[in-house]
Short mmCIF file of C-alpha atoms and ligand atoms in Angstrom, two decimals:
data_model
loop_
_atom_site.label_atom_id
_atom_site.label_comp_id
_atom_site.label_asym_id
_atom_site.label_seq_id
_atom_site.Cartn_x
_atom_site.Cartn_y
_atom_site.Cartn_z
CA MET L 1 -9.18 -56.16 29.26
CA LEU L 2 -7.89 -52.96 30.88
CA ILE L 3 -4.45 -53.31 31.66
CA ARG L 4 -2.59 -55.18 29.09
CA ASN L 5 -0.23 -57.89 30.36
CA ALA L 6 3.57 -57.11 30.34
CA PRO L 7 4.04 -59.63 27.36
CA ASP L 8 1.44 -57.67 25.38
CA LEU L 9 3.21 -54.35 25.90
CA LYS L 10 4.86 -52.68 22.94
CA ASP L 11 8.11 -50.84 24.09
CA CYS L 12 6.24 -47.59 23.16
CA ASP L 13 3.76 -48.42 25.75
CA VAL L 14 6.29 -47.69 28.64
CA THR L 15 9.48 -45.59 28.39
CA ASP L 16 10.40 -45.36 24.85
CA GLU L 17 14.05 -44.15 24.85
CA GLY L 18 14.09 -43.36 21.24
CA LEU L 19 11.15 -41.04 21.66
CA TYR L 20 12.43 -39.58 24.70
CA LEU L 21 15.80 -38.97 23.03
CA LYS L 22 13.97 -37.38 20.03
CA ARG L 23 12.11 -35.26 22.33
CA ARG L 24 15.39 -34.03 23.86
CA GLN L 25 16.72 -33.01 20.53
CA PHE L 26 13.48 -31.19 19.68
CA ILE L 27 13.76 -29.43 23.09
CA ALA L 28 17.18 -28.22 22.44
CA GLY L 29 15.91 -26.81 19.22
CA ALA L 30 12.98 -25.28 20.74
CA ALA L 31 14.54 -23.95 24.03
CA GLY L 32 14.29 -20.32 22.75
CA ILE L 33 10.34 -20.33 22.85
CA SER L 34 9.14 -18.17 25.63
CA PHE L 35 5.93 -17.94 27.30
CA ALA L 36 4.94 -14.74 25.96
CA GLY L 37 2.16 -14.70 23.41
CA ILE L 38 0.23 -17.65 24.69
CA GLY L 39 -2.79 -16.10 26.33
CA GLY L 40 -6.40 -16.65 27.31
CA ALA L 41 -7.65 -18.22 30.47
CA THR L 42 -10.67 -20.33 29.35
CA PRO L 43 -10.31 -24.00 29.86
CA ALA L 44 -10.62 -26.16 26.83
CA ALA L 45 -14.35 -27.11 26.07
CA ALA L 46 -15.09 -30.09 28.36
CA ALA L 47 -17.30 -32.94 27.60
CA PRO L 48 -19.88 -34.05 30.45
CA LEU L 49 -18.70 -37.12 32.25
CA LYS L 50 -20.89 -40.01 33.37
CA PHE L 51 -20.74 -40.61 37.32
CA LYS L 52 -22.30 -41.55 40.44
CA PRO L 53 -23.57 -38.57 42.54
CA ASN L 54 -21.83 -37.57 45.67
CA ARG L 55 -22.08 -39.75 48.66
CA MET L 56 -20.28 -37.43 51.01
CA GLU L 57 -21.91 -34.01 50.95
CA ILE L 58 -20.08 -31.57 53.30
CA ASP L 59 -22.00 -28.56 54.53
CA GLU L 60 -19.70 -25.79 52.92
CA THR L 61 -20.03 -23.78 49.92
CA LYS L 62 -18.32 -25.03 46.83
CA THR L 63 -15.55 -22.75 45.63
CA PRO L 64 -16.53 -21.08 42.24
CA LEU L 65 -15.47 -22.79 39.09
CA ALA L 66 -13.66 -19.51 38.05
CA ASP L 67 -11.49 -19.72 41.31
CA VAL L 68 -10.96 -23.52 40.89
CA THR L 69 -9.75 -23.05 37.33
CA GLY L 70 -8.04 -19.63 37.76
CA TYR L 71 -6.07 -19.70 40.81
CA ASN L 72 -3.63 -22.82 40.64
CA ASN L 73 -0.26 -24.33 41.43
CA PHE L 74 1.25 -26.23 38.45
CA TYR L 75 4.88 -25.28 38.13
CA GLU L 76 5.17 -26.74 34.73
CA PHE L 77 3.44 -23.79 33.45
CA GLY L 78 4.98 -21.06 35.76
CA THR L 79 5.20 -20.19 39.33
CA GLY L 80 2.33 -17.60 39.37
CA LYS L 81 -0.97 -18.67 40.40
CA GLU L 82 -2.60 -17.44 37.15
CA ASP L 83 0.13 -18.92 34.94
CA PRO L 84 -1.45 -22.35 34.70
CA ALA L 85 -4.79 -20.89 33.40
CA LYS L 86 -2.84 -19.07 30.78
CA TYR L 87 -0.33 -21.66 29.53
CA ALA L 88 -1.62 -25.20 30.33
CA LYS L 89 -3.40 -25.00 27.09
CA MET L 90 0.11 -25.81 25.53
CA MET L 91 -0.33 -29.48 26.99
CA ARG L 92 -2.04 -32.10 24.77
CA SER L 93 -4.07 -34.36 27.37
CA ARG L 94 -5.46 -36.60 24.51
CA PRO L 95 -4.23 -39.17 23.79
CA TRP L 96 -2.67 -39.96 26.90
CA THR L 97 -1.36 -43.23 28.15
CA LEU L 98 -1.00 -44.17 31.83
CA SER L 99 1.46 -46.71 32.81
CA ILE L 100 1.38 -49.08 36.01
CA ASP L 101 4.49 -50.99 36.72
CA GLY L 102 6.90 -52.20 39.59
CA LEU L 103 5.75 -54.55 42.18
CA CYS L 104 2.52 -55.83 40.98
CA GLU L 105 1.15 -59.02 39.03
CA ARG L 106 -0.39 -57.27 35.87
CA PRO L 107 1.79 -54.22 34.93
CA GLY L 108 0.77 -52.55 31.90
CA SER L 109 -0.54 -49.41 30.35
CA VAL L 110 -3.95 -47.95 29.49
CA ASP L 111 -5.38 -45.20 27.28
CA ILE L 112 -7.06 -42.53 29.51
CA ASP L 113 -10.50 -42.94 27.82
CA GLU L 114 -10.25 -46.58 28.06
CA LEU L 115 -9.64 -46.10 31.83
CA ILE L 116 -12.49 -43.84 32.11
CA ARG L 117 -14.80 -46.20 30.32
CA ARG L 118 -13.65 -49.30 32.45
CA PHE L 119 -13.89 -47.79 35.90
CA PRO L 120 -17.03 -46.42 37.44
CA LEU L 121 -16.65 -42.55 38.20
CA GLU L 122 -17.89 -40.93 41.32
CA GLU L 123 -18.31 -37.44 42.42
CA ARG L 124 -16.87 -36.32 45.73
CA ILE L 125 -16.99 -32.75 47.18
CA TYR L 126 -13.63 -32.51 49.13
CA ARG L 127 -12.19 -29.79 51.18
CA MET L 128 -8.87 -28.93 49.89
CA ARG L 129 -5.96 -27.19 51.83
CA CYS L 130 -2.85 -25.94 50.40
CA VAL L 131 0.56 -25.64 52.32
CA GLU L 132 0.34 -21.96 51.64
CA ALA L 133 -2.74 -21.61 53.96
CA TRP L 134 -5.36 -21.18 51.21
CA SER L 135 -8.20 -23.62 50.83
CA MET L 136 -11.15 -24.54 48.39
CA VAL L 137 -14.08 -27.00 48.25
CA ILE L 138 -14.00 -28.81 44.97
CA PRO L 139 -16.57 -31.21 43.47
CA TRP L 140 -14.20 -33.78 41.93
CA VAL L 141 -15.08 -36.58 39.61
CA GLY L 142 -12.84 -39.51 39.65
CA LEU L 143 -12.24 -43.20 40.37
CA PRO L 144 -10.99 -44.61 43.84
CA LEU L 145 -7.28 -45.19 43.36
CA ALA L 146 -7.86 -48.41 45.38
CA ASN L 147 -9.98 -49.77 42.40
CA LEU L 148 -7.03 -49.19 40.04
CA LEU L 149 -4.57 -50.64 42.39
CA LYS L 150 -6.57 -53.72 42.81
CA SER L 151 -6.91 -54.32 39.30
CA VAL L 152 -3.31 -54.83 38.83
CA GLY L 153 -2.68 -56.99 41.90
CA PRO L 154 0.05 -55.31 44.24
CA LYS L 155 2.54 -57.97 45.33
CA SER L 156 3.04 -58.67 49.06
CA ASN L 157 6.39 -56.74 49.11
CA ALA L 158 4.81 -53.58 47.66
CA LYS L 159 4.79 -51.00 50.33
CA TYR L 160 4.58 -47.45 48.50
CA VAL L 161 2.85 -46.25 45.39
CA ALA L 162 5.08 -43.64 43.46
CA PHE L 163 3.54 -41.14 40.62
CA GLU L 164 5.10 -39.15 37.94
CA THR L 165 3.85 -36.32 35.94
CA LEU L 166 4.54 -35.98 32.08
CA ARG L 167 7.94 -34.67 31.32
CA ASP L 168 7.99 -32.83 28.08
CA PRO L 169 9.34 -29.13 28.08
CA ARG L 170 7.89 -28.71 24.69
CA GLN L 171 4.45 -28.85 26.12
CA MET L 172 5.27 -27.66 29.48
CA PRO L 173 7.44 -24.65 29.28
CA GLY L 174 8.06 -24.37 33.06
CA GLN L 175 10.29 -27.58 32.64
CA ARG L 176 12.77 -25.48 30.43
CA GLY L 177 13.91 -24.05 33.98
CA SER L 178 14.99 -26.10 36.85
CA VAL L 179 12.80 -24.81 39.81
CA ILE L 180 11.98 -28.45 40.23
CA GLN L 181 13.97 -31.56 39.44
CA TRP L 182 11.49 -32.76 36.78
CA PRO L 183 9.42 -34.75 36.42
CA TYR L 184 7.24 -33.79 39.47
CA ARG L 185 7.14 -36.90 41.86
CA GLU L 186 4.85 -37.71 44.43
CA ALA L 187 4.20 -40.82 46.60
CA LEU L 188 2.04 -42.50 49.12
CA ARG L 189 2.26 -45.63 51.42
CA LEU L 190 0.35 -48.35 50.01
CA ASP L 191 -2.26 -48.53 52.86
CA GLU L 192 -2.74 -44.53 52.58
CA ALA L 193 -3.15 -45.09 48.66
CA MET L 194 -5.70 -47.74 49.33
CA ASN L 195 -8.03 -45.58 51.60
CA PRO L 196 -11.32 -45.09 49.93
CA LEU L 197 -11.06 -41.31 50.22
CA VAL L 198 -8.25 -41.27 47.62
CA LEU L 199 -9.36 -40.18 43.97
CA LEU L 200 -7.75 -40.27 40.48
CA ALA L 201 -9.61 -37.23 39.45
CA VAL L 202 -10.46 -36.99 35.85
CA GLY L 203 -13.20 -34.02 36.05
CA LEU L 204 -14.53 -31.40 38.25
CA TYR L 205 -17.95 -29.75 38.41
CA GLY L 206 -19.14 -32.49 36.15
CA GLN L 207 -16.77 -31.53 33.28
CA THR L 208 -13.49 -33.27 32.15
CA LEU L 209 -10.59 -32.00 34.09
CA PRO L 210 -9.26 -28.49 32.71
CA ASN L 211 -5.49 -28.74 31.88
CA GLN L 212 -4.49 -26.24 34.73
CA ASN L 213 -6.03 -28.76 37.10
CA GLY L 214 -3.95 -31.67 36.16
CA ALA L 215 -5.68 -33.11 32.93
CA PRO L 216 -6.33 -35.74 32.08
CA ILE L 217 -5.66 -37.63 35.62
CA ARG L 218 -4.35 -36.27 38.92
CA LEU L 219 -4.34 -37.30 42.47
CA VAL L 220 -6.77 -36.11 45.26
CA VAL L 221 -5.83 -36.84 48.90
CA PRO L 222 -8.07 -34.64 50.81
CA TRP L 223 -6.39 -35.15 54.36
CA LYS L 224 -3.10 -34.02 52.80
CA TYR L 225 -1.55 -30.55 51.75
CA GLY L 226 -2.16 -29.90 48.15
CA PHE L 227 1.25 -30.45 47.04
CA LYS L 228 0.79 -34.25 47.43
CA GLY L 229 -2.07 -33.99 44.76
CA ILE L 230 0.25 -34.69 41.57
CA LYS L 231 -1.06 -33.56 38.25
CA SER L 232 -1.14 -35.06 34.67
CA ILE L 233 0.11 -38.42 35.77
CA VAL L 234 1.73 -40.76 33.18
CA ARG L 235 3.29 -43.35 35.59
CA ILE L 236 2.30 -45.08 38.66
CA ARG L 237 4.83 -47.45 40.11
CA LEU L 238 4.48 -49.88 43.26
CA THR L 239 7.74 -50.40 45.26
CA ASP L 240 9.07 -51.57 48.30
CA ARG L 241 11.09 -48.36 49.09
CA ARG L 242 9.95 -44.93 50.25
CA PRO L 243 10.25 -43.01 46.73
CA PRO L 244 11.75 -39.52 46.57
CA THR L 245 9.09 -36.74 46.24
CA SER L 246 9.60 -33.44 44.44
CA TRP L 247 9.07 -30.99 47.59
CA GLN L 248 11.06 -33.20 49.83
CA MET L 249 13.92 -33.22 47.43
CA LEU L 250 13.77 -29.37 46.98
CA ALA L 251 13.31 -28.36 50.56
CA PRO L 252 13.57 -31.37 53.07
CA ALA L 253 13.33 -28.93 55.90
CA GLU L 254 9.92 -27.60 54.95
CA TYR L 255 8.09 -30.65 53.54
CA GLY L 256 7.70 -34.04 54.86
CA PHE L 257 6.83 -37.21 53.06
CA TYR L 258 3.41 -37.39 54.68
CA GLY L 259 2.12 -33.91 54.38
CA ASN L 260 -1.00 -34.49 56.39
CA VAL L 261 -2.86 -31.24 57.15
CA ASN L 262 -2.00 -30.54 61.02
CA PRO L 263 -2.93 -27.26 62.19
CA ALA L 264 -0.71 -27.75 65.36
CA VAL L 265 2.64 -27.90 63.36
CA ASP L 266 3.75 -24.93 61.70
CA HIS L 267 5.54 -24.70 58.44
CA PRO L 268 9.11 -23.41 59.42
CA ARG L 269 8.12 -19.98 57.77
CA TRP L 270 4.41 -19.63 58.65
CA SER L 271 1.56 -20.89 60.90
CA GLN L 272 -0.66 -23.51 59.71
CA ALA L 273 -3.37 -22.90 62.40
CA LYS L 274 -5.73 -20.92 60.06
CA GLU L 275 -6.51 -20.91 56.32
CA ARG L 276 -7.93 -18.43 53.81
CA ARG L 277 -10.93 -20.13 51.94
CA ILE L 278 -10.86 -18.56 48.53
CA GLY L 279 -13.78 -16.31 48.18
CA GLU L 280 -14.13 -15.64 51.91
CA PHE L 281 -12.96 -12.68 54.06
CA PHE L 282 -12.29 -14.15 57.45
CA ARG L 283 -9.84 -16.79 57.91
CA ARG L 284 -11.11 -20.17 59.32
CA LYS L 285 -9.45 -22.59 61.61
CA THR L 286 -7.72 -25.45 60.00
CA LEU L 287 -8.82 -28.93 61.00
CA PRO L 288 -6.58 -31.89 61.82
CA PHE L 289 -6.34 -34.06 58.77
CA ASN L 290 -8.41 -31.32 57.17
CA GLY L 291 -11.35 -32.68 58.58
CA TYR L 292 -11.01 -36.14 57.56
CA GLY L 293 -9.50 -37.73 60.68
CA GLU L 294 -12.21 -40.20 61.42
CA GLN L 295 -11.44 -41.94 58.09
CA VAL L 296 -7.60 -41.82 58.20
CA ALA L 297 -6.20 -41.08 61.76
CA HIS L 298 -5.73 -44.79 62.29
CA LEU L 299 -3.26 -44.95 59.47
CA TYR L 300 -0.72 -42.95 61.66
CA ARG L 301 -0.91 -44.36 64.85
CA GLY L 302 2.29 -44.50 66.82
CA LEU L 303 3.90 -42.15 64.43
CA ASP L 304 5.26 -38.68 65.64
CA PRO L 305 2.78 -36.12 64.37
CA ARG L 306 5.73 -33.82 63.77
CA LYS L 307 7.14 -36.07 61.29
CA LEU L 308 3.74 -36.37 59.49
CA TYR L 309 4.04 -32.92 57.73
N1 LIG G 1 1.48 -31.31 40.19
C1 LIG G 1 2.44 -30.85 39.41
N2 LIG G 1 2.83 -31.80 38.25
N3 LIG G 1 3.00 -29.90 39.35
C2 LIG G 1 2.76 -28.85 40.45
O1 LIG G 1 3.38 -27.87 40.39
N4 LIG G 1 1.55 -28.48 42.35
C3 LIG G 1 0.93 -29.04 43.63
C4 LIG G 1 -0.24 -30.05 43.17
N5 LIG G 1 0.17 -30.91 42.07
C5 LIG G 1 1.82 -29.24 41.24
C6 LIG G 1 1.22 -30.45 41.25
C7 LIG G 1 0.42 -27.95 44.66
S1 LIG G 1 1.59 -27.02 45.58
C8 LIG G 1 -0.85 -27.87 44.76
S2 LIG G 1 -1.40 -26.76 46.08
C9 LIG G 1 -1.95 -28.40 43.96
O2 LIG G 1 -1.43 -29.32 42.81
C10 LIG G 1 -2.80 -27.41 43.46
O3 LIG G 1 -3.96 -27.95 42.70
P1 LIG G 1 -5.00 -27.18 42.00
O4 LIG G 1 -4.26 -26.04 41.14
O5 LIG G 1 -5.85 -27.97 41.14
O6 LIG G 1 -5.84 -26.37 43.01
#
């Protein structure tokens, strides 16, 4: 059995308040530790993963591994693009428990390696577009989110899926500051989450996900701006209300709930019409829904495209 039933759950499987309080005490004691002195940019040695080969080849050059793992956004480890490669090794991505709760028939929690054993993995080469107007092409390895959601049985009143990143300032020094209201949060409408393009990635380039890319498990939604792709997820919750999301909480005038890639709608401070593909010199035109319109445009019929950003 993958997801343990609620009655089988020990309280340490979900939110253990005692541990949380202990962590808080530890954090208070460790608050003086700085980022300095933790160097090196090589991702931890990664084991090969077993997966089905890619079914959706795209005719674009893959972004070199060194860029995929060396130029990142992961504010838990600093706001600089090179900070995650330097500091994310402070995070322990094993053992790791993912909880799923809220409006579903079989809430529970699962160890990440158990999850990887139970769900077939696939490779998907996706175009990724960051709101800051850079882009990459990344060969992800992961499981369709829909498969995990179906396994817990969403209730008929579930309308949204909310995600949360680990909150532990001991391992994530960026969380000792308050640039974001931690933990990092994201959400999708349930019908978006069930779209077969959405992956929970556990690897890239055939290897276990490096910490700086969101180990051990992160969301990949290729038709949305990168900020929707929440990293290092510990909790997934089904709910009937639209959940608050980190960037909307921080700057509601700049980031919408949907975050769909839309070259026709500018960010209030810059154009979204073009993008810089990492590794290329000339900028290229950004495609509506990042080129995935055929698979997803139907999800947004009748909605104001300006609201989709
Ligand atoms: N997830 C967490 N927990 N913290 C973050 O700061 N940054 C987001 C997203 N997921 C972020 C996160 C942003 S803004 C982007 S563009 C992508 O991660 C970057 O993913 P990558 O570094 O793997 O390219």
